[in-house]
Every structure is written in structure tokens, then in C-alpha cells.
PDB file of C-alpha atoms and ligand atoms in Angstrom:
ATOM      1  CA  MET A   1      -1.245  -3.029  -4.143  1.00 98.00           C
ATOM      2  CA  PRO A   2      -0.783   0.642  -5.642  1.00 98.00           C
ATOM      3  CA  THR A   3       1.419   0.309  -8.313  1.00 98.00           C
ATOM      4  CA  VAL A   4       3.268   3.289  -7.236  1.00 98.00           C
ATOM      5  CA  GLY A   5       5.017   3.641  -3.948  1.00 98.00           C
ATOM      6  CA  PHE A   6       7.385   5.671  -2.189  1.00 99.00           C
ATOM      7  CA  GLY A   7      10.977   4.215  -1.370  1.00 98.00           C
ATOM      8  CA  THR A   8      12.123   5.955   1.896  1.00 98.00           C
ATOM      9  CA  TYR A   9      16.035   4.158   1.929  1.00 98.00           C
ATOM     10  CA  LYS A  10      17.893   7.284   3.915  1.00 98.00           C
ATOM     11  CA  LEU A  11      14.650   8.922   5.150  1.00 98.00           C
ATOM     12  CA  ASN A  12      15.471   8.819   8.728  1.00 98.00           C
ATOM     13  CA  GLY A  13      14.825  10.900  12.141  1.00 98.00           C
ATOM     14  CA  THR A  14      12.383  13.724  11.897  1.00 98.00           C
ATOM     15  CA  SER A  15      13.516  15.189   8.414  1.00 98.00           C
ATOM     16  CA  GLY A  16      12.998  12.072   7.238  1.00 98.00           C
ATOM     17  CA  ALA A  17       9.491  11.630   8.948  1.00 98.00           C
ATOM     18  CA  ASN A  18       9.163  15.094   7.377  1.00 98.00           C
ATOM     19  CA  VAL A  19       9.799  14.520   3.520  1.00 98.00           C
ATOM     20  CA  ILE A  20       7.238  10.949   4.531  1.00 98.00           C
ATOM     21  CA  VAL A  21       4.417  12.809   5.462  1.00 98.00           C
ATOM     22  CA  GLN A  22       4.628  15.117   2.568  1.00 98.00           C
ATOM     23  CA  ALA A  23       4.660  12.091   0.388  1.00 98.00           C
ATOM     24  CA  LEU A  24       1.448  11.149   1.653  1.00 98.00           C
ATOM     25  CA  GLN A  25       0.127  14.207   1.291  1.00 98.00           C
ATOM     26  CA  ASN A  26       1.756  14.467  -2.277  1.00 98.00           C
ATOM     27  CA  GLY A  27      -0.978  11.341  -2.311  1.00 98.00           C
ATOM     28  CA  TYR A  28       1.633   7.986  -2.041  1.00 98.00           C
ATOM     29  CA  ARG A  29       0.003   5.273  -0.712  1.00 98.00           C
ATOM     30  CA  LEU A  30       2.818   2.863  -0.267  1.00 99.00           C
ATOM     31  CA  LEU A  31       5.493   2.877   1.892  1.00 99.00           C
ATOM     32  CA  ASP A  32       8.411   1.081   1.230  1.00 99.00           C
ATOM     33  CA  ALA A  33      10.667   0.567   4.499  1.00 98.00           C
ATOM     34  CA  ALA A  34      12.876  -1.940   5.519  1.00 98.00           C
ATOM     35  CA  VAL A  35      15.158  -3.203   8.665  1.00 98.00           C
ATOM     36  CA  ASN A  36      18.443  -2.117   7.205  1.00 98.00           C
ATOM     37  CA  TYR A  37      17.265   1.426   6.557  1.00 98.00           C
ATOM     38  CA  GLU A  38      16.411   1.535  10.633  1.00 98.00           C
ATOM     39  CA  ASN A  39      13.742   4.235  10.013  1.00 98.00           C
ATOM     40  CA  GLU A  40      10.735   1.935  10.580  1.00 98.00           C
ATOM     41  CA  GLY A  41      10.037   4.393  13.470  1.00 98.00           C
ATOM     42  CA  THR A  42      10.068   7.161  11.372  1.00 98.00           C
ATOM     43  CA  VAL A  43       8.095   5.469   8.902  1.00 98.00           C
ATOM     44  CA  GLY A  44       5.313   5.033  11.840  1.00 98.00           C
ATOM     45  CA  GLN A  45       5.697   8.356  13.015  1.00 98.00           C
ATOM     46  CA  ALA A  46       5.040   9.635   9.068  1.00 98.00           C
ATOM     47  CA  ILE A  47       1.927   7.349   9.081  1.00 98.00           C
ATOM     48  CA  ALA A  48       0.308   8.933  13.079  1.00 98.00           C
ATOM     49  CA  ARG A  49       1.154  12.216  11.587  1.00 97.00           C
ATOM     50  CA  SER A  50      -0.384  12.244   8.404  1.00 97.00           C
ATOM     51  CA  PHE A  51      -4.055  11.868   8.939  1.00 91.00           C
ATOM     52  CA  VAL A  52      -4.386   9.290   6.299  1.00 98.00           C
ATOM     53  CA  PRO A  53      -6.220   6.390   7.547  1.00 98.00           C
ATOM     54  CA  ARG A  54      -3.858   3.196   8.072  1.00 98.00           C
ATOM     55  CA  GLU A  55      -6.154   1.450   5.889  1.00 98.00           C
ATOM     56  CA  GLU A  56      -5.617   3.529   3.478  1.00 98.00           C
ATOM     57  CA  ILE A  57      -1.460   3.073   3.185  1.00 98.00           C
ATOM     58  CA  PHE A  58      -0.122  -0.171   2.270  1.00 99.00           C
ATOM     59  CA  VAL A  59       3.261  -0.156   4.263  1.00 99.00           C
ATOM     60  CA  THR A  60       5.815  -3.113   3.283  1.00 99.00           C
ATOM     61  CA  SER A  61       9.180  -3.727   5.532  1.00 99.00           C
ATOM     62  CA  LYS A  62      11.977  -6.497   4.929  1.00 99.00           C
ATOM     63  CA  LEU A  63      13.765  -9.055   7.127  1.00 98.00           C
ATOM     64  CA  PRO A  64      17.331  -8.529   7.273  1.00 98.00           C
ATOM     65  CA  GLY A  65      19.684 -11.366   6.290  1.00 98.00           C
ATOM     66  CA  ARG A  66      20.862 -11.737  10.266  1.00 98.00           C
ATOM     67  CA  HIS A  67      17.691 -12.686  11.309  1.00 98.00           C
ATOM     68  CA  HIS A  68      16.856 -15.724   8.629  1.00 98.00           C
ATOM     69  CA  ARG A  69      16.749 -17.880  11.734  1.00 98.00           C
ATOM     70  CA  TYR A  70      12.772 -18.978  12.415  1.00 98.00           C
ATOM     71  CA  GLN A  71      12.135 -17.822  15.490  1.00 98.00           C
ATOM     72  CA  GLU A  72      14.336 -15.089  15.147  1.00 98.00           C
ATOM     73  CA  ALA A  73      12.561 -13.933  12.397  1.00 98.00           C
ATOM     74  CA  ILE A  74       9.025 -13.878  13.694  1.00 98.00           C
ATOM     75  CA  THR A  75      10.393 -11.925  16.498  1.00 98.00           C
ATOM     76  CA  THR A  76      11.826  -9.706  14.234  1.00 98.00           C
ATOM     77  CA  ILE A  77       8.468  -8.904  12.354  1.00 98.00           C
ATOM     78  CA  GLN A  78       6.791  -8.286  15.782  1.00 98.00           C
ATOM     79  CA  GLU A  79       9.925  -5.394  16.537  1.00 98.00           C
ATOM     80  CA  SER A  80       9.172  -3.705  13.194  1.00 98.00           C
ATOM     81  CA  LEU A  81       5.358  -3.789  13.901  1.00 98.00           C
ATOM     82  CA  PHE A  82       6.263  -2.393  17.843  1.00 98.00           C
ATOM     83  CA  ARG A  83       8.553   0.279  15.609  1.00 98.00           C
ATOM     84  CA  MET A  84       6.330   1.393  13.775  1.00 98.00           C
ATOM     85  CA  GLN A  85       3.428   1.225  16.091  1.00 98.00           C
ATOM     86  CA  LEU A  86       1.173  -0.571  13.847  1.00 98.00           C
ATOM     87  CA  ASP A  87      -1.032  -3.969  14.322  1.00 98.00           C
ATOM     88  CA  TYR A  88       0.156  -5.522  11.015  1.00 98.00           C
ATOM     89  CA  PHE A  89       2.111  -4.887   7.692  1.00 98.00           C
ATOM     90  CA  ASP A  90       0.756  -5.446   4.383  1.00 99.00           C
ATOM     91  CA  LEU A  91       3.742  -6.828   3.022  1.00 99.00           C
ATOM     92  CA  TYR A  92       6.693  -7.938   4.563  1.00 99.00           C
ATOM     93  CA  LEU A  93       9.645  -9.290   2.198  1.00 99.00           C
ATOM     94  CA  ILE A  94      12.852 -11.253   3.090  1.00 98.00           C
ATOM     95  CA  HIS A  95      15.632  -8.354   2.186  1.00 98.00           C
ATOM     96  CA  TRP A  96      18.247 -10.569   0.360  1.00 98.00           C
ATOM     97  CA  PRO A  97      17.865 -14.754  -0.019  1.00 98.00           C
ATOM     98  CA  ASN A  98      21.970 -14.609   1.353  1.00 98.00           C
ATOM     99  CA  PRO A  99      22.586 -17.966  -0.871  1.00 97.00           C
ATOM    100  CA  LYS A 100      26.076 -18.610   1.095  1.00 97.00           C
ATOM    101  CA  GLU A 101      24.246 -18.791   4.349  1.00 97.00           C
ATOM    102  CA  ASP A 102      21.342 -20.654   2.705  1.00 97.00           C
ATOM    103  CA  LEU A 103      18.985 -19.930   5.847  1.00 98.00           C
ATOM    104  CA  TYR A 104      15.929 -18.738   3.629  1.00 98.00           C
ATOM    105  CA  LEU A 105      13.859 -21.001   3.363  1.00 98.00           C
ATOM    106  CA  GLU A 106      13.392 -21.403   7.235  1.00 98.00           C
ATOM    107  CA  ALA A 107      12.861 -17.784   6.834  1.00 98.00           C
ATOM    108  CA  TRP A 108      10.241 -17.989   4.191  1.00 98.00           C
ATOM    109  CA  GLN A 109       8.159 -20.906   6.582  1.00 98.00           C
ATOM    110  CA  ALA A 110       8.452 -18.072   9.256  1.00 98.00           C
ATOM    111  CA  LEU A 111       7.060 -15.419   6.920  1.00 98.00           C
ATOM    112  CA  ILE A 112       4.031 -18.045   5.950  1.00 98.00           C
ATOM    113  CA  ASP A 113       3.332 -18.523  10.154  1.00 98.00           C
ATOM    114  CA  ALA A 114       3.447 -14.535  10.228  1.00 98.00           C
ATOM    115  CA  GLN A 115       0.969 -14.254   7.724  1.00 98.00           C
ATOM    116  CA  ARG A 116      -1.450 -17.155   9.250  1.00 98.00           C
ATOM    117  CA  PHE A 117      -0.593 -15.354  12.764  1.00 98.00           C
ATOM    118  CA  GLY A 118      -1.825 -12.044  11.363  1.00 98.00           C
ATOM    119  CA  LEU A 119       1.010 -10.084  11.593  1.00 98.00           C
ATOM    120  CA  VAL A 120       1.352  -9.529   7.828  1.00 98.00           C
ATOM    121  CA  ARG A 121      -1.218  -9.935   5.312  1.00 98.00           C
ATOM    122  CA  SER A 122       1.201 -10.821   2.102  1.00 98.00           C
ATOM    123  CA  ILE A 123       4.118 -12.156   2.149  1.00 99.00           C
ATOM    124  CA  GLY A 124       7.341 -11.388  -0.292  1.00 99.00           C
ATOM    125  CA  VAL A 125      10.721 -11.844  -1.078  1.00 99.00           C
ATOM    126  CA  SER A 126      13.227  -9.376  -2.588  1.00 98.00           C
ATOM    127  CA  ASN A 127      16.250 -10.107  -5.056  1.00 98.00           C
ATOM    128  CA  PHE A 128      15.640 -13.780  -5.291  1.00 98.00           C
ATOM    129  CA  LEU A 129      16.675 -15.427  -8.425  1.00 98.00           C
ATOM    130  CA  PRO A 130      14.692 -17.781 -10.079  1.00 98.00           C
ATOM    131  CA  GLU A 131      16.907 -20.593  -8.248  1.00 98.00           C
ATOM    132  CA  HIS A 132      15.833 -19.126  -5.249  1.00 98.00           C
ATOM    133  CA  LEU A 133      12.214 -18.953  -6.022  1.00 98.00           C
ATOM    134  CA  LEU A 134      11.829 -22.800  -7.295  1.00 98.00           C
ATOM    135  CA  ARG A 135      13.237 -23.811  -4.198  1.00 98.00           C
ATOM    136  CA  LEU A 136      10.601 -21.977  -1.727  1.00 98.00           C
ATOM    137  CA  LYS A 137       7.527 -23.227  -3.982  1.00 98.00           C
ATOM    138  CA  LYS A 138       8.633 -26.734  -3.986  1.00 98.00           C
ATOM    139  CA  ALA A 139       9.425 -27.303  -0.391  1.00 98.00           C
ATOM    140  CA  THR A 140       6.729 -24.845   1.139  1.00 98.00           C
ATOM    141  CA  GLY A 141       3.987 -24.971  -2.184  1.00 98.00           C
ATOM    142  CA  VAL A 142       3.719 -21.424  -1.388  1.00 98.00           C
ATOM    143  CA  LEU A 143       5.339 -18.591  -3.404  1.00 98.00           C
ATOM    144  CA  PRO A 144       5.898 -15.012  -2.778  1.00 98.00           C
ATOM    145  CA  VAL A 145       3.316 -12.484  -4.491  1.00 98.00           C
ATOM    146  CA  VAL A 146       6.071 -10.039  -4.810  1.00 98.00           C
ATOM    147  CA  ASN A 147       9.421 -10.004  -5.804  1.00 98.00           C
ATOM    148  CA  GLN A 148      11.239  -6.549  -5.316  1.00 98.00           C
ATOM    149  CA  VAL A 149      14.074  -6.486  -7.738  1.00 98.00           C
ATOM    150  CA  GLU A 150      16.746  -3.699  -9.210  1.00 98.00           C
ATOM    151  CA  LEU A 151      15.252  -2.452 -12.130  1.00 98.00           C
ATOM    152  CA  HIS A 152      16.135   0.532 -14.607  1.00 98.00           C
ATOM    153  CA  PRO A 153      16.670   0.779 -18.131  1.00 98.00           C
ATOM    154  CA  TYR A 154      20.689  -0.076 -17.895  1.00 98.00           C
ATOM    155  CA  TRP A 155      19.371  -2.654 -15.771  1.00 98.00           C
ATOM    156  CA  SER A 156      16.083  -4.280 -17.043  1.00 98.00           C
ATOM    157  CA  GLN A 157      15.750  -7.612 -16.341  1.00 97.00           C
ATOM    158  CA  PRO A 158      13.957  -9.237 -19.036  1.00 97.00           C
ATOM    159  CA  GLU A 159      14.544 -12.997 -17.519  1.00 97.00           C
ATOM    160  CA  GLN A 160      13.818 -12.265 -14.195  1.00 98.00           C
ATOM    161  CA  ARG A 161      10.664 -10.368 -15.442  1.00 98.00           C
ATOM    162  CA  LYS A 162       9.522 -12.990 -17.444  1.00 98.00           C
ATOM    163  CA  PHE A 163       9.745 -15.789 -14.948  1.00 98.00           C
ATOM    164  CA  ASP A 164       7.818 -13.575 -12.328  1.00 98.00           C
ATOM    165  CA  GLN A 165       5.044 -13.304 -14.949  1.00 98.00           C
ATOM    166  CA  GLU A 166       4.775 -17.093 -15.581  1.00 98.00           C
ATOM    167  CA  HIS A 167       4.309 -17.512 -11.751  1.00 98.00           C
ATOM    168  CA  GLN A 168       2.227 -14.818 -11.094  1.00 98.00           C
ATOM    169  CA  ILE A 169       4.460 -13.154  -8.682  1.00 98.00           C
ATOM    170  CA  VAL A 170       4.611  -9.270  -9.119  1.00 98.00           C
ATOM    171  CA  THR A 171       7.758  -7.531  -9.920  1.00 98.00           C
ATOM    172  CA  GLN A 172       8.715  -4.328  -8.143  1.00 98.00           C
ATOM    173  CA  ALA A 173      11.223  -2.187  -9.043  1.00 98.00           C
ATOM    174  CA  TRP A 174      13.989  -0.686  -6.320  1.00 98.00           C
ATOM    175  CA  SER A 175      16.055   2.004  -7.581  1.00 98.00           C
ATOM    176  CA  PRO A 176      13.560   2.711 -10.458  1.00 98.00           C
ATOM    177  CA  LEU A 177      15.350   5.964 -11.360  1.00 98.00           C
ATOM    178  CA  GLY A 178      18.940   4.116 -11.537  1.00 98.00           C
ATOM    179  CA  ARG A 179      19.863   6.023  -8.543  1.00 98.00           C
ATOM    180  CA  ALA A 180      19.795   8.922 -10.353  1.00 97.00           C
ATOM    181  CA  ASN A 181      22.905   7.847 -11.956  1.00 96.00           C
ATOM    182  CA  ALA A 182      23.720   8.636 -15.587  1.00 96.00           C
ATOM    183  CA  VAL A 183      20.132   7.231 -17.383  1.00 98.00           C
ATOM    184  CA  LEU A 184      18.854  10.451 -16.410  1.00 98.00           C
ATOM    185  CA  GLN A 185      21.061  12.059 -18.981  1.00 98.00           C
ATOM    186  CA  GLU A 186      20.627   9.285 -21.828  1.00 98.00           C
ATOM    187  CA  PRO A 187      19.947  10.992 -24.946  1.00 98.00           C
ATOM    188  CA  VAL A 188      17.599   8.208 -26.182  1.00 98.00           C
ATOM    189  CA  ILE A 189      15.435   8.706 -22.870  1.00 98.00           C
ATOM    190  CA  LYS A 190      15.531  12.611 -23.410  1.00 98.00           C
ATOM    191  CA  LYS A 191      14.612  12.256 -26.995  1.00 98.00           C
ATOM    192  CA  ILE A 192      11.503  10.538 -26.073  1.00 98.00           C
ATOM    193  CA  ALA A 193      10.541  12.954 -23.250  1.00 98.00           C
ATOM    194  CA  GLN A 194      10.469  15.872 -25.232  1.00 98.00           C
ATOM    195  CA  LYS A 195       8.239  14.327 -27.509  1.00 98.00           C
ATOM    196  CA  HIS A 196       5.931  13.740 -24.901  1.00 98.00           C
ATOM    197  CA  HIS A 197       6.670  16.813 -22.711  1.00 98.00           C
ATOM    198  CA  LYS A 198       7.573  15.062 -19.899  1.00 98.00           C
ATOM    199  CA  THR A 199      10.686  15.032 -18.333  1.00 98.00           C
ATOM    200  CA  VAL A 200      13.305  12.233 -18.025  1.00 98.00           C
ATOM    201  CA  PRO A 201      12.246  10.655 -14.658  1.00 98.00           C
ATOM    202  CA  GLN A 202       9.020  10.335 -15.808  1.00 98.00           C
ATOM    203  CA  ILE A 203       9.631   8.641 -18.928  1.00 98.00           C
ATOM    204  CA  ILE A 204      11.556   5.952 -17.218  1.00 98.00           C
ATOM    205  CA  LEU A 205       8.851   5.116 -14.995  1.00 98.00           C
ATOM    206  CA  ARG A 206       6.242   5.477 -17.239  1.00 98.00           C
ATOM    207  CA  TRP A 207       8.038   2.885 -19.403  1.00 98.00           C
ATOM    208  CA  GLU A 208       8.394   0.301 -16.151  1.00 98.00           C
ATOM    209  CA  LEU A 209       4.503   0.485 -15.770  1.00 98.00           C
ATOM    210  CA  GLN A 210       3.784  -0.494 -19.200  1.00 98.00           C
ATOM    211  CA  LEU A 211       6.404  -3.579 -18.489  1.00 98.00           C
ATOM    212  CA  GLY A 212       3.807  -4.376 -15.924  1.00 98.00           C
ATOM    213  CA  ILE A 213       5.567  -3.914 -12.938  1.00 98.00           C
ATOM    214  CA  GLY A 214       5.381  -1.974  -9.664  1.00 98.00           C
ATOM    215  CA  ILE A 215       7.613   1.092  -8.844  1.00 98.00           C
ATOM    216  CA  ILE A 216       9.032   2.916  -5.613  1.00 98.00           C
ATOM    217  CA  PRO A 217      11.052   6.052  -6.654  1.00 98.00           C
ATOM    218  CA  LYS A 218      11.983   7.789  -3.802  1.00 98.00           C
ATOM    219  CA  SER A 219      12.774  11.599  -3.436  1.00 98.00           C
ATOM    220  CA  SER A 220      13.028  14.252  -0.590  1.00 98.00           C
ATOM    221  CA  SER A 221      11.677  17.413  -2.899  1.00 98.00           C
ATOM    222  CA  THR A 222       8.297  17.768  -2.644  1.00 98.00           C
ATOM    223  CA  GLY A 223       8.294  18.997  -6.344  1.00 98.00           C
ATOM    224  CA  ARG A 224       9.819  15.673  -7.663  1.00 98.00           C
ATOM    225  CA  GLN A 225       7.464  13.499  -5.456  1.00 98.00           C
ATOM    226  CA  LYS A 226       4.907  15.001  -7.575  1.00 98.00           C
ATOM    227  CA  GLU A 227       6.579  14.788 -10.590  1.00 98.00           C
ATOM    228  CA  ASN A 228       7.037  10.971 -10.137  1.00 98.00           C
ATOM    229  CA  LEU A 229       3.603  10.556  -9.609  1.00 98.00           C
ATOM    230  CA  ALA A 230       2.257  12.363 -12.949  1.00 98.00           C
ATOM    231  CA  VAL A 231       2.917   9.497 -15.067  1.00 98.00           C
ATOM    232  CA  PHE A 232      -0.831   8.292 -15.673  1.00 98.00           C
ATOM    233  CA  ASP A 233      -1.822  10.981 -18.764  1.00 98.00           C
ATOM    234  CA  PHE A 234       0.367   9.615 -21.038  1.00 98.00           C
ATOM    235  CA  ASP A 235       1.165   6.363 -23.196  1.00 98.00           C
ATOM    236  CA  LEU A 236       5.094   5.686 -24.741  1.00 98.00           C
ATOM    237  CA  SER A 237       4.777   3.473 -27.947  1.00 98.00           C
ATOM    238  CA  PRO A 238       5.459  -0.013 -28.244  1.00 98.00           C
ATOM    239  CA  GLU A 239       8.466   1.141 -30.193  1.00 98.00           C
ATOM    240  CA  GLU A 240       9.913   3.925 -27.601  1.00 98.00           C
ATOM    241  CA  VAL A 241       8.713   1.016 -25.217  1.00 98.00           C
ATOM    242  CA  THR A 242      11.245  -0.915 -26.848  1.00 98.00           C
ATOM    243  CA  GLN A 243      13.664   1.698 -27.486  1.00 98.00           C
ATOM    244  CA  ILE A 244      14.221   1.924 -23.703  1.00 98.00           C
ATOM    245  CA  THR A 245      14.149  -1.971 -22.981  1.00 98.00           C
ATOM    246  CA  ASN A 246      17.222  -1.821 -25.460  1.00 98.00           C
ATOM    247  CA  LEU A 247      19.057  -0.038 -23.296  1.00 98.00           C
ATOM    248  CA  ASP A 248      19.962  -2.781 -21.121  1.00 98.00           C
ATOM    249  CA  GLN A 249      23.827  -3.329 -20.510  1.00 97.00           C
ATOM    250  CA  ALA A 250      25.233  -6.431 -19.716  1.00 95.00           C
ATOM    251  CA  ASN A 251      26.881  -4.566 -16.502  1.00 94.00           C
ATOM    252  CA  GLY A 252      24.148  -2.361 -15.458  1.00 97.00           C
ATOM    253  CA  ARG A 253      23.448  -3.182 -11.729  1.00 98.00           C
ATOM    254  CA  THR A 254      24.027   0.442  -9.762  1.00 97.00           C
ATOM    255  CA  LYS A 255      26.619  -1.154  -7.578  1.00 97.00           C
ATOM    256  CA  ASN A 256      27.041  -4.771  -8.789  1.00 96.00           C
ATOM    257  CA  GLN A 257      24.744  -6.193  -6.299  1.00 98.00           C
ATOM    258  CA  ASP A 258      24.453  -9.833  -8.118  1.00 97.00           C
ATOM    259  CA  PRO A 259      22.232 -11.615  -5.228  1.00 98.00           C
ATOM    260  CA  ALA A 260      23.446 -15.034  -6.458  1.00 97.00           C
ATOM    261  CA  ILE A 261      26.775 -13.628  -4.692  1.00 96.00           C
ATOM    262  CA  TYR A 262      26.149 -10.581  -2.781  1.00 97.00           C
ATOM    263  CA  GLN A 263      24.696 -11.507   0.793  1.00 96.00           C
ATOM    264  CA  GLU A 264      23.276  -8.751   3.154  1.00 96.00           C
ATOM    265  CA  PHE A 265      22.839  -8.552   7.170  1.00 97.00           C
TER     266      PHE A 265
HETATM  267  N1  NAP B   1      14.743  -4.490  -1.904  1.00 76.83           N
HETATM  268  C1  NAP B   1      16.567  -3.830  -2.076  1.00 76.83           C
HETATM  269  O1  NAP B   1      17.153  -4.293  -1.771  1.00 76.83           O
HETATM  270  C2  NAP B   1      16.461  -2.424  -1.899  1.00 76.83           C
HETATM  271  C3  NAP B   1      17.590  -1.931  -2.615  1.00 76.83           C
HETATM  272  C4  NAP B   1      17.781  -0.408  -3.217  1.00 76.83           C
HETATM  273  C5  NAP B   1      16.591   0.246  -2.731  1.00 76.83           C
HETATM  274  N2  NAP B   1      15.404  -0.308  -2.237  1.00 76.83           N
HETATM  275  C6  NAP B   1      13.975   0.390  -2.594  1.00 76.83           C
HETATM  276  O2  NAP B   1      14.229   1.304  -3.271  1.00 76.83           O
HETATM  277  C7  NAP B   1      13.820   2.755  -3.366  1.00 76.83           C
HETATM  278  C8  NAP B   1      13.784   3.443  -4.268  1.00 76.83           C
HETATM  279  O3  NAP B   1      15.128   3.052  -5.022  1.00 76.83           O
HETATM  280  P1  NAP B   1      16.612   4.266  -4.392  1.00 76.83           P
HETATM  281  O4  NAP B   1      15.994   5.333  -3.294  1.00 76.83           O
HETATM  282  O5  NAP B   1      17.767   3.273  -4.372  1.00 76.83           O
HETATM  283  O6  NAP B   1      16.640   5.202  -5.569  1.00 76.83           O
HETATM  284  P2  NAP B   1      15.529   5.275  -6.952  1.00 76.83           P
HETATM  285  O7  NAP B   1      14.606   5.961  -6.318  1.00 76.83           O
HETATM  286  O8  NAP B   1      15.826   5.330  -8.373  1.00 76.83           O
HETATM  287  O9  NAP B   1      16.512   7.071  -7.039  1.00 76.83           O
HETATM  288  C9  NAP B   1      16.629   8.257  -5.887  1.00 76.83           C
HETATM  289  C10 NAP B   1      17.632   9.319  -6.256  1.00 76.83           C
HETATM  290  O10 NAP B   1      16.670   9.790  -7.518  1.00 76.83           O
HETATM  291  C11 NAP B   1      16.568  11.418  -7.265  1.00 76.83           C
HETATM  292  N3  NAP B   1      15.423  11.640  -7.309  1.00 76.83           N
HETATM  293  C12 NAP B   1      14.127  11.248  -7.686  1.00 76.83           C
HETATM  294  N4  NAP B   1      13.253  11.386  -8.393  1.00 76.83           N
HETATM  295  C13 NAP B   1      13.707  12.305  -8.855  1.00 76.83           C
HETATM  296  C14 NAP B   1      13.398  13.286 -10.246  1.00 76.83           C
HETATM  297  N5  NAP B   1      12.053  13.133 -10.596  1.00 76.83           N
HETATM  298  N6  NAP B   1      14.300  14.102 -10.713  1.00 76.83           N
HETATM  299  C15 NAP B   1      15.545  13.612 -10.400  1.00 76.83           C
HETATM  300  N7  NAP B   1      16.043  13.288  -9.203  1.00 76.83           N
HETATM  301  C16 NAP B   1      15.020  12.298  -9.059  1.00 76.83           C
HETATM  302  C17 NAP B   1      16.499  11.252  -5.656  1.00 76.83           C
HETATM  303  O11 NAP B   1      16.934  12.520  -5.092  1.00 76.83           O
HETATM  304  P3  NAP B   1      15.909  13.240  -4.373  1.00 76.83           P
HETATM  305  O12 NAP B   1      15.880  12.779  -2.904  1.00 76.83           O
HETATM  306  O13 NAP B   1      17.229  14.678  -3.926  1.00 76.83           O
HETATM  307  O14 NAP B   1      15.076  14.035  -4.826  1.00 76.83           O
HETATM  308  C18 NAP B   1      17.686  10.501  -5.409  1.00 76.83           C
HETATM  309  O15 NAP B   1      18.740  10.722  -5.004  1.00 76.83           O
HETATM  310  C19 NAP B   1      14.266   2.921  -1.739  1.00 76.83           C
HETATM  311  O16 NAP B   1      14.168   3.943  -1.538  1.00 76.83           O
HETATM  312  C20 NAP B   1      14.227   1.812  -1.415  1.00 76.83           C
HETATM  313  O17 NAP B   1      12.939   2.280  -0.730  1.00 76.83           O
HETATM  314  C21 NAP B   1      15.378  -1.531  -2.294  1.00 76.83           C
END
């Protein structure tokens, strides 16, 4: 799995497909989609139009909360493939655990079988807390290979990262730029950016890579797409990494979506 991917939330229809084709031309080789973004058709269209061979692109989609029942989950994955016009996904995730509904074990069993059937190469989850992951392990013996979670300097998830690492689960950051919120004006990061002659977004993305996690920034601008990929020609010092990690806030989530409570269908 590429460590840097391209987020596709809000990229829909023809204009969305144009942006995603551009991202592929700019070098992105991972596309992050979801049933609930209502853009699997758009992503499939962009892949078909891009002239990049299918096997060079790592394609992710996600199972919505309303289809956690086993048979519905299998059918939903097939429908996702039909919409994308693909034969397989590289990665399919359970989008949210929805613990009050408590059906994510059933969804996980469906993903395990979807992998056996060849619909998906790898299976993972998104927004899962340690307690949810431990339940998957206990019930099925199979742990996800990826946990995609909210992660940016104001919400840096030290405990979740540690748990994932100890269980050989790759942590992948969603909203790695904090959805372009106040973090892009953060003085501590601005100072580090000036020193390295890089932009604030590049420093943030580099910090995430040096934490050992994957990133999927979204941008509708070709210039910013390129900027977000140009993060492999410099290193942050351990002190700089710590300074950014220390920006973590108790209420640092962008939209207060706590997976222990928040549910999405
Ligand atoms: N699993 C989940 O529950 C979940 C939840 C949320 C998101 N995601 C995934 O994660 C992806 C990324 O998260 P996100 O889209 O929420 O937020 P993000 O990538 O942190 O930020 C996107 C915002 O940052 C701006 N931006 C991007 N690069 C920039 C740069 N170099 N300089 C200044 N502004 C920049 C974009 O504007 P422009 O487009 O105008 O450049 C956009 O407004 C999503 O697209 C989606 O695939 C998953």
C-alpha cells in the first residue's frame, strides 16, 4: 500500500473525476473512496480515463453502517465493484464501528469471506478503538491490516497509534491536514516550515510519515496535489517531530466524531 494516497471525499461527478484523473497524472497511486461519498462511479470513471494500469492503483472503499448485516455487506461490496467497474478492491474497510448497533462483528465476518471470494485483496477498518479491534480478534482470530482514523497535529492519537503498532495494524490518517482548519496557521509549524523552506501542509504530512503512518490528503487543485506529494526530500528532526506531537489537544477532533458514541449509516 502506498504511504501517501489521495482522499476523494467531496469529489463527485464529472468535475470530481477530472480532479482524480489529475491526481493520478500527478503521481498518486492510492485512491480512498467510500460508499457514503457517493462517488464510487466517479472514482471508477477516473481510473478508466487515466491510462494508468488498474494493477498500479491501490483502490480502497468502505462499507457503510446501514449494511453491517452479513449478506447485505457481501452484496454492498459487489455493488461497489459494479459501480467502480472493477473486479477487485485492494482494500475494503468497515467505515465506522457503530457500537450501539453492535453489528460490526457480522460485517467483519463478511469482509473475511469477501477476501476469500477474491472480491477484496486486503481487509481493514476505520474509526475502530482498541476495544473494537480486540473483539474482532477474539471472535474471528483475524485482525484488520489497516485502521483508518482521524489524525492531524491537534488530534495525534498516541494511544491508538501505539495499539495499532503493537498489533501490526497500519494506522492511516484521515483528514491529515485537519480539513484545512486552524492547524494550517499554527505558529509552531510555521516556524518549522520556514526553516525547511517547505509549506505548513508539507511539514504536517512529513510529521505523519515520520510517525510511521499512512496519509490520504485530498485536494482539488493540481498545485496542492503536487505540493502534498513533495514530502520525501527532507527530514524533520526528532525535536521537531515532538514539538508537533505536543500540539495534541484534548478536544482536537475536527467534528467531535468520537467512535465510541458517534454513529454513521
Ligand atoms: N474514514 C473516515 O471516516 C473518513 C473521514 C473523513 C475523511 N476521510 C478520507 O480522508 C480524506 C482526507 O480527509 P479530508 O478530505 O477530510 O481532509 P484533509 O485532506 O485533511 O483536508 C482537505 C482540505 O485541505 C485543503 N488542502 C489540501 N491540500 C492543501 C494544501 N497543500 N494547502 C492548503 N490547503 C490544502 C483542501 O482544499 P482544496 O481541495 O481546495 O485543495 C481541503 O479543503 C478524505 O478525502 C476521505 O477520503 C475518511
